[in-house]
Short mmCIF file of C-alpha atoms in Angstrom, two decimals:
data_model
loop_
_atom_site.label_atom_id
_atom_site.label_comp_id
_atom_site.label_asym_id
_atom_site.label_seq_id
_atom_site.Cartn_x
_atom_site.Cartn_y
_atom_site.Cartn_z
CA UNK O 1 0.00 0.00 0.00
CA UNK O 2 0.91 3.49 -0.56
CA UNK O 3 -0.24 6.53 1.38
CA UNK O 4 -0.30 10.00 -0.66
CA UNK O 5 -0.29 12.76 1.98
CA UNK O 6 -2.59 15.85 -0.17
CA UNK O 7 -1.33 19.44 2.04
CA UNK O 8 -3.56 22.45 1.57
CA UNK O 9 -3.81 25.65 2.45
CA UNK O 10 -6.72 27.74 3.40
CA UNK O 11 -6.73 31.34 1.94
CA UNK O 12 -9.17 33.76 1.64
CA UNK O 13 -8.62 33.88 -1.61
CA UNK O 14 -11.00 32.18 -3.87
CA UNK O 15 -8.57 31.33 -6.99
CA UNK O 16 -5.98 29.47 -4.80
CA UNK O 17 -9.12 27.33 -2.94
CA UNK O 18 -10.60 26.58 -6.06
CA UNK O 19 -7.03 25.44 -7.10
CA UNK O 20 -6.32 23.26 -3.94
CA UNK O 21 -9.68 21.80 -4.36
CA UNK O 22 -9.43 20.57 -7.55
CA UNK O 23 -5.95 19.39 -7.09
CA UNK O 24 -7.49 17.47 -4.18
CA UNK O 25 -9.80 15.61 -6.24
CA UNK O 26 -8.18 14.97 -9.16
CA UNK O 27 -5.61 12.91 -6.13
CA UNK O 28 -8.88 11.78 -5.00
CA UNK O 29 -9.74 10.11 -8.08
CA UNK O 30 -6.33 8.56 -9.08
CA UNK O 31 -6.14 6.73 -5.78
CA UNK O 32 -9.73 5.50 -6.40
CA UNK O 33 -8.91 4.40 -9.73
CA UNK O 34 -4.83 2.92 -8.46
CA UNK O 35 -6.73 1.73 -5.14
CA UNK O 36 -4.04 3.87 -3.57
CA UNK O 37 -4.94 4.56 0.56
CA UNK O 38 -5.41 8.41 0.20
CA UNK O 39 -5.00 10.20 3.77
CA UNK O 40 -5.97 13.68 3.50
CA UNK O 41 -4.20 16.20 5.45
CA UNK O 42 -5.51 19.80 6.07
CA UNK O 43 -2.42 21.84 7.50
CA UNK O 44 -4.27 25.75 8.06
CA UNK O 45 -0.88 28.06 7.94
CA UNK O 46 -2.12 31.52 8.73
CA UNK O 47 0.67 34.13 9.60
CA UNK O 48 -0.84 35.10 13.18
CA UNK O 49 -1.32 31.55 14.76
CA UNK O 50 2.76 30.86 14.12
CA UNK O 51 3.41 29.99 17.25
CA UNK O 52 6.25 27.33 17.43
CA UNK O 53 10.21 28.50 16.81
CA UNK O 54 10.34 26.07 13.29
CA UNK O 55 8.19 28.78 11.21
CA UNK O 56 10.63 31.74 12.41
CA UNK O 57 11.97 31.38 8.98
CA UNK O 58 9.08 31.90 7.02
CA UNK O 59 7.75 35.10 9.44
CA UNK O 60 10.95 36.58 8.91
CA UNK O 61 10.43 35.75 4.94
CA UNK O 62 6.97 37.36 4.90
CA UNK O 63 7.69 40.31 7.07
CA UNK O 64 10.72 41.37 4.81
CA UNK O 65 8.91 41.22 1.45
CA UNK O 66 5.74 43.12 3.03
CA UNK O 67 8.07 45.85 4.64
CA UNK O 68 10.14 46.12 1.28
CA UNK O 69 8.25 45.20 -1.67
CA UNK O 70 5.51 46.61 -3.41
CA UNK O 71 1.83 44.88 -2.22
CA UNK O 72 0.81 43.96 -5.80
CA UNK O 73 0.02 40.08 -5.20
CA UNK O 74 -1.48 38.42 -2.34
CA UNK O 75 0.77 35.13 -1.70
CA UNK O 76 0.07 31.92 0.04
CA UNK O 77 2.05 32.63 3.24
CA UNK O 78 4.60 29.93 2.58
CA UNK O 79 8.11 30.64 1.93
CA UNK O 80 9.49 28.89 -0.80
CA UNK O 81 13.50 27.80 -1.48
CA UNK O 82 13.38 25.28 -3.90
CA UNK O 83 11.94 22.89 -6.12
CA UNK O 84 12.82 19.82 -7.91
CA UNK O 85 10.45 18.15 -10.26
CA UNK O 86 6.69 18.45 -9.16
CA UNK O 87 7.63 18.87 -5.67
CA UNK O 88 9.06 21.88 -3.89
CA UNK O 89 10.17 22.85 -0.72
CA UNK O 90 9.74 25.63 2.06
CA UNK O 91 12.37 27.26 4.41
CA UNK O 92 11.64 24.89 7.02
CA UNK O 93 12.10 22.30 4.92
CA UNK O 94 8.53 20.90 4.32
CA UNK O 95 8.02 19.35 0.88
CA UNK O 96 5.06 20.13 -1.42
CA UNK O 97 3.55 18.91 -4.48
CA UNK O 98 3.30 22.11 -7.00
CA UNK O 99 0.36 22.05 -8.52
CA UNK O 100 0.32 25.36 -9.48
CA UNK O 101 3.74 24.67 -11.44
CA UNK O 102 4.15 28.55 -12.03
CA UNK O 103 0.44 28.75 -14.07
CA UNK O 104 1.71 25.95 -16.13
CA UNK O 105 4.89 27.43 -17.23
CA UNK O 106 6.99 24.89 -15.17
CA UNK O 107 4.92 22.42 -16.67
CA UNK O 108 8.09 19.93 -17.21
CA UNK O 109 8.57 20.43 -13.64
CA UNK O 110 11.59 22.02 -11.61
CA UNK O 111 15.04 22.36 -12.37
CA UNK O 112 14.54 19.76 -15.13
CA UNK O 113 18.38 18.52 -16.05
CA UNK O 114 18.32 18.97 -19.52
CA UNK O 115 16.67 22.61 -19.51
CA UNK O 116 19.68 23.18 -17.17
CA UNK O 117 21.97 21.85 -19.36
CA UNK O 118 20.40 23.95 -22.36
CA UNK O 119 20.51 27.04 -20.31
CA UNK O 120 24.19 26.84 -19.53
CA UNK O 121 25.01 25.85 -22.65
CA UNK O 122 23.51 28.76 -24.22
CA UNK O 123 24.52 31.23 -21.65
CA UNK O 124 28.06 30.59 -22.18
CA UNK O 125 27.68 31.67 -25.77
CA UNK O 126 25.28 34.74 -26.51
CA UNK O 127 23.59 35.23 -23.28
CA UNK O 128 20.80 37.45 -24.84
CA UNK O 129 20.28 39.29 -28.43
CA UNK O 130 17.47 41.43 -29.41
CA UNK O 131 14.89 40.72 -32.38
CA UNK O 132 17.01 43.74 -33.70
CA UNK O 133 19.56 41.57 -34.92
CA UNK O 134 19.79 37.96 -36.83
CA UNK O 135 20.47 35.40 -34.64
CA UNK O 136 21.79 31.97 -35.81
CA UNK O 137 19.40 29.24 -34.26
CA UNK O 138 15.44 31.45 -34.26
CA UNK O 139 15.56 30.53 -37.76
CA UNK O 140 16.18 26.58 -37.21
CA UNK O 141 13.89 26.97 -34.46
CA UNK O 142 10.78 28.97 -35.98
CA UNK O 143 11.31 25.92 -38.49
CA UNK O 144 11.06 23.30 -36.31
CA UNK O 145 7.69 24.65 -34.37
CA UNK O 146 6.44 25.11 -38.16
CA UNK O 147 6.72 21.97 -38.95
CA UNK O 148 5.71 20.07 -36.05
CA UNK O 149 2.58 21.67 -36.09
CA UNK O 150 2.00 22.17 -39.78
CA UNK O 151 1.81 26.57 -39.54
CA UNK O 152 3.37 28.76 -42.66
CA UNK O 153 4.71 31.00 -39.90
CA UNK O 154 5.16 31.56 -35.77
CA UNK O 155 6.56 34.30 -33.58
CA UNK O 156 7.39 33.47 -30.31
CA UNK O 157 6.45 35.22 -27.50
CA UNK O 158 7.75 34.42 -23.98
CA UNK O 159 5.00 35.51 -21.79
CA UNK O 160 1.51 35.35 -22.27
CA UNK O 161 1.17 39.28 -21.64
CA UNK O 162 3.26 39.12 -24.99
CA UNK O 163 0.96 36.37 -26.72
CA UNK O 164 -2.22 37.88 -25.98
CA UNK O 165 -1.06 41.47 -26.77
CA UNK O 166 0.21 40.17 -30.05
CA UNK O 167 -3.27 38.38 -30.77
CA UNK O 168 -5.26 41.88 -30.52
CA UNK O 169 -2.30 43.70 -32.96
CA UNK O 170 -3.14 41.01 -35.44
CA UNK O 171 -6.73 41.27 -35.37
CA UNK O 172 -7.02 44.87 -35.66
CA UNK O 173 -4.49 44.77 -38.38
CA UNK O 174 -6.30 42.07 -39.94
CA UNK O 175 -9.75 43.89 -39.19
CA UNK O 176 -8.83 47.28 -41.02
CA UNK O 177 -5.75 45.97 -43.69
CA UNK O 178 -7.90 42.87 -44.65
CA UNK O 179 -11.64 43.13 -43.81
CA UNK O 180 -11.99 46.80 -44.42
CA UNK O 181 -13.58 48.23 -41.15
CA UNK O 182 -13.87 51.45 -40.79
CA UNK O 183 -10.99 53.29 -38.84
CA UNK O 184 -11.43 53.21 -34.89
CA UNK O 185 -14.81 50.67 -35.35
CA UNK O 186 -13.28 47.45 -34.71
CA UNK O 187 -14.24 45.12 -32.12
CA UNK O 188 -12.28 41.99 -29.40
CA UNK O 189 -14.42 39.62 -28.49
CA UNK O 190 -12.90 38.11 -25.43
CA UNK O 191 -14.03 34.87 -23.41
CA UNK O 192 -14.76 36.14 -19.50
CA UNK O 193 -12.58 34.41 -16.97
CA UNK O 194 -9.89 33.87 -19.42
CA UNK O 195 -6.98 34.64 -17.20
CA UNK O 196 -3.30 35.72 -20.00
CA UNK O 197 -1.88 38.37 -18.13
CA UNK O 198 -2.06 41.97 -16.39
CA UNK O 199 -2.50 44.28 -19.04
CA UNK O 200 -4.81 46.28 -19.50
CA UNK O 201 -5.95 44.89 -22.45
CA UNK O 202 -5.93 41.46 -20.68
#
């Protein structure tokens, strides 16, 4: 038998509970389908019942960022020093799974070896070069992507900020160059909920 230890935390915050709770069942339902033993433990961390000396680390964590840094997110309150694949790890050393997986972008999980290897590689030959130059490898890799799915063209965009601005540019250009709407008449249709970024446009 296997036991799978599920840790959530309870926020005020109705994005991160909906998150937890679907995280939960989704566990839920792979033990019921692996007959796995699924033990369910609720730990409630909430920043003024720290009472014991072990989370001294992660007070000191939140009170530096909140005296410091500009209050434009609303974090879980735990303190986070590193990660490797799908689990990650807080200051006092309690391990996590990562279901959030940095809104999908660490998708391939943490510190996975051969990104590393990729990233080292490449750093210690052109660390960074603007789209105002050629570069020797976008080329092979706008190919690639092409390919693989079958597109004429791509541009890659590293953020979704990026993508979804992009996506409006193209349809207004498409809207007045192609379609022929009138100047300053053309509409976005957007789906509600759909969550790409901070802009104002998103």
């Amino acid at each position: 038998k296997f036991k799978i230890f599920f840790i959530s935390i309870e926020s005020n915050d109705i994005f991160w509970n909906l998150i937890f709770n679907f995280a939960k069942m989704a566990l839920k339902e792979l033990c019921f389908q692996s007959k796995l033993l699924l033990n369910v433990c609720r730990i409630i961390t909430n920043r003024g019942n720290a009472t014991s000396s072990s989370v001294s680390k992660s007070k000191q964590v939140f009170e530096k960022e909140d005296k410091f840094g500009a209050h434009n997110y609303h974090p879980i309150p735990v303190a986070l020093c590193k990660g490797k694949g799908v689990h990650v790890w807080d200051v006092e050393g309690r391990q996590y799974f990562d279901f959030l997986s940095g809104y999908s972008a660490v998708n391939q999980g943490h510190c996975h070896p051969k990104i590393i290897d990729a990233l080292k590689t490449q750093a210690e030959v052109l660390t960074l070069a603007s789209r105002a130059f050629y570069t020797d490898v976008l080329g092979e890799y706008e190919e690639y992507v092409t390919r693989y799915f079958g597109y004429d063209k791509m541009l890659p965009m590293n953020t979704g900020v990026e993508g979804g601005e992009t996506a409006c540019k193209l349809a207004r250009k498409w809207a007045y160059q192609s379609k022929g709407i009138p100047n300053n008449e053309a509409r976005i249709v957007f789906a509600g909920g759909n969550f790409w970024g901070r802009t104002l446009a998103a």
